[in-house]
GROMACS .gro file of C-alpha atoms in nm:
model
  146
    1UNK     CA    1  -6.457   1.107   2.600
    2UNK     CA    2  -6.181   1.349   2.696
    3UNK     CA    3  -5.842   1.220   2.794
    4UNK     CA    4  -5.677   1.334   3.114
    5UNK     CA    5  -5.419   1.609   3.099
    6UNK     CA    6  -5.098   1.570   3.300
    7UNK     CA    7  -4.890   1.879   3.385
    8UNK     CA    8  -4.548   1.850   3.549
    9UNK     CA    9  -4.304   2.126   3.632
   10UNK     CA   10  -3.988   2.117   3.426
   11UNK     CA   11  -3.630   2.162   3.535
   12UNK     CA   12  -3.634   2.528   3.425
   13UNK     CA   13  -3.823   2.795   3.620
   14UNK     CA   14  -4.192   2.807   3.521
   15UNK     CA   15  -4.157   2.559   3.232
   16UNK     CA   16  -4.440   2.306   3.242
   17UNK     CA   17  -4.445   1.975   3.056
   18UNK     CA   18  -4.796   1.891   2.942
   19UNK     CA   19  -4.897   1.548   2.815
   20UNK     CA   20  -5.225   1.421   2.682
   21UNK     CA   21  -5.214   1.065   2.554
   22UNK     CA   22  -4.923   1.057   2.305
   23UNK     CA   23  -4.912   1.438   2.270
   24UNK     CA   24  -4.658   1.653   2.452
   25UNK     CA   25  -4.624   2.031   2.470
   26UNK     CA   26  -4.471   2.295   2.693
   27UNK     CA   27  -4.610   2.595   2.874
   28UNK     CA   28  -4.403   2.879   3.015
   29UNK     CA   29  -4.418   3.242   3.110
   30UNK     CA   30  -4.282   3.517   2.887
   31UNK     CA   31  -3.933   3.648   2.959
   32UNK     CA   32  -4.084   3.973   3.093
   33UNK     CA   33  -4.259   3.767   3.363
   34UNK     CA   34  -3.949   3.571   3.463
   35UNK     CA   35  -3.998   3.274   3.233
   36UNK     CA   36  -3.801   3.150   2.934
   37UNK     CA   37  -4.079   3.180   2.672
   38UNK     CA   38  -4.036   2.812   2.583
   39UNK     CA   39  -4.408   2.756   2.532
   40UNK     CA   40  -4.746   2.922   2.539
   41UNK     CA   41  -4.842   3.097   2.860
   42UNK     CA   42  -5.156   2.971   3.041
   43UNK     CA   43  -5.380   3.244   2.895
   44UNK     CA   44  -5.260   3.159   2.545
   45UNK     CA   45  -5.332   2.791   2.603
   46UNK     CA   46  -5.687   2.879   2.709
   47UNK     CA   47  -5.736   3.101   2.403
   48UNK     CA   48  -5.599   2.826   2.179
   49UNK     CA   49  -5.844   2.576   2.328
   50UNK     CA   50  -6.137   2.810   2.266
   51UNK     CA   51  -6.028   2.891   1.911
   52UNK     CA   52  -5.965   2.528   1.820
   53UNK     CA   53  -6.299   2.418   1.965
   54UNK     CA   54  -6.494   2.694   1.788
   55UNK     CA   55  -6.324   2.618   1.455
   56UNK     CA   56  -6.382   2.242   1.482
   57UNK     CA   57  -6.746   2.294   1.583
   58UNK     CA   58  -6.804   2.524   1.283
   59UNK     CA   59  -6.637   2.277   1.047
   60UNK     CA   60  -6.848   1.988   1.178
   61UNK     CA   61  -7.169   2.188   1.140
   62UNK     CA   62  -7.079   2.310   0.791
   63UNK     CA   63  -6.993   1.954   0.690
   64UNK     CA   64  -7.332   1.824   0.804
   65UNK     CA   65  -7.504   2.105   0.612
   66UNK     CA   66  -7.273   2.051   0.313
   67UNK     CA   67  -7.181   2.420   0.314
   68UNK     CA   68  -6.866   2.519   0.119
   69UNK     CA   69  -6.643   2.617   0.412
   70UNK     CA   70  -6.285   2.607   0.289
   71UNK     CA   71  -6.131   2.753   0.603
   72UNK     CA   72  -6.207   2.899   0.943
   73UNK     CA   73  -5.979   3.172   1.078
   74UNK     CA   74  -6.009   3.274   1.442
   75UNK     CA   75  -5.814   3.547   1.619
   76UNK     CA   76  -5.834   3.569   1.997
   77UNK     CA   77  -5.697   3.794   2.266
   78UNK     CA   78  -5.726   3.818   2.641
   79UNK     CA   79  -5.845   4.159   2.757
   80UNK     CA   80  -5.954   4.344   3.068
   81UNK     CA   81  -6.291   4.513   3.019
   82UNK     CA   82  -6.511   4.748   3.217
   83UNK     CA   83  -6.814   4.550   3.316
   84UNK     CA   84  -7.095   4.571   3.565
   85UNK     CA   85  -7.138   4.278   3.799
   86UNK     CA   86  -6.842   4.053   3.862
   87UNK     CA   87  -6.510   4.236   3.838
   88UNK     CA   88  -6.178   4.269   4.013
   89UNK     CA   89  -6.242   4.507   4.306
   90UNK     CA   90  -5.884   4.641   4.286
   91UNK     CA   91  -5.897   4.746   3.921
   92UNK     CA   92  -6.269   4.766   3.843
   93UNK     CA   93  -6.199   4.549   3.538
   94UNK     CA   94  -6.328   4.206   3.442
   95UNK     CA   95  -6.152   3.933   3.246
   96UNK     CA   96  -6.263   3.911   2.885
   97UNK     CA   97  -6.186   3.741   2.557
   98UNK     CA   98  -6.214   3.905   2.219
   99UNK     CA   99  -6.269   3.661   1.933
  100UNK     CA  100  -6.282   3.752   1.565
  101UNK     CA  101  -6.385   3.492   1.308
  102UNK     CA  102  -6.367   3.485   0.930
  103UNK     CA  103  -6.455   3.212   0.684
  104UNK     CA  104  -6.312   3.110   0.348
  105UNK     CA  105  -6.553   2.968   0.093
  106UNK     CA  106  -6.854   3.075  -0.109
  107UNK     CA  107  -7.091   3.138   0.183
  108UNK     CA  108  -7.397   3.360   0.197
  109UNK     CA  109  -7.432   3.621   0.469
  110UNK     CA  110  -7.700   3.406   0.632
  111UNK     CA  111  -7.465   3.107   0.636
  112UNK     CA  112  -7.186   3.318   0.786
  113UNK     CA  113  -7.421   3.451   1.055
  114UNK     CA  114  -7.531   3.098   1.140
  115UNK     CA  115  -7.170   2.977   1.159
  116UNK     CA  116  -7.092   3.265   1.398
  117UNK     CA  117  -7.379   3.146   1.622
  118UNK     CA  118  -7.250   2.789   1.606
  119UNK     CA  119  -6.898   2.900   1.703
  120UNK     CA  120  -7.048   3.053   2.018
  121UNK     CA  121  -7.198   2.718   2.108
  122UNK     CA  122  -6.881   2.510   2.105
  123UNK     CA  123  -6.819   2.307   2.423
  124UNK     CA  124  -6.525   2.519   2.544
  125UNK     CA  125  -6.722   2.842   2.493
  126UNK     CA  126  -7.010   2.694   2.691
  127UNK     CA  127  -6.775   2.589   2.970
  128UNK     CA  128  -6.611   2.931   2.991
  129UNK     CA  129  -6.945   3.111   3.008
  130UNK     CA  130  -7.095   2.877   3.269
  131UNK     CA  131  -7.041   2.838   3.641
  132UNK     CA  132  -6.749   2.594   3.622
  133UNK     CA  133  -6.685   2.402   3.942
  134UNK     CA  134  -6.322   2.304   4.001
  135UNK     CA  135  -6.255   2.045   4.270
  136UNK     CA  136  -5.889   2.012   4.368
  137UNK     CA  137  -5.742   1.720   4.564
  138UNK     CA  138  -5.395   1.691   4.715
  139UNK     CA  139  -5.225   1.387   4.561
  140UNK     CA  140  -4.948   1.206   4.741
  141UNK     CA  141  -4.626   1.151   4.541
  142UNK     CA  142  -4.704   0.780   4.518
  143UNK     CA  143  -5.057   0.846   4.389
  144UNK     CA  144  -5.125   0.728   4.035
  145UNK     CA  145  -5.168   0.995   3.769
  146UNK     CA  146  -5.525   1.097   3.702
   0.00000   0.00000   0.00000
């Protein structure tokens, strides 16, 4: 089961302190956006989550199949793309993610194709491509953390 994520604003403008169980990291905006670049920006955090999930999912699958995957390398970027359907009415562009994957190990082309399919089925990929419902509640300062 997933642990809850707690995000608190820091003492510096835009710096966010993120904690999950015993793990702590920072998020911030780049200097060009008025931040201090003391951590990943929110888009980078999202891309990192997708890349990590896809890589772990591929490694789990390859392990079950006993395929010789020595490494998974994923490169991601946030892009604006021309797309029919849902797009930003002001720009005519839709949000998009470009993801490139390569594998280390003695894998056949069929195995590599299958691992590419599996990467597209990781839980974060599924969440991002589904109709995600976000329910937001106002918490009072004395409310316990989620």
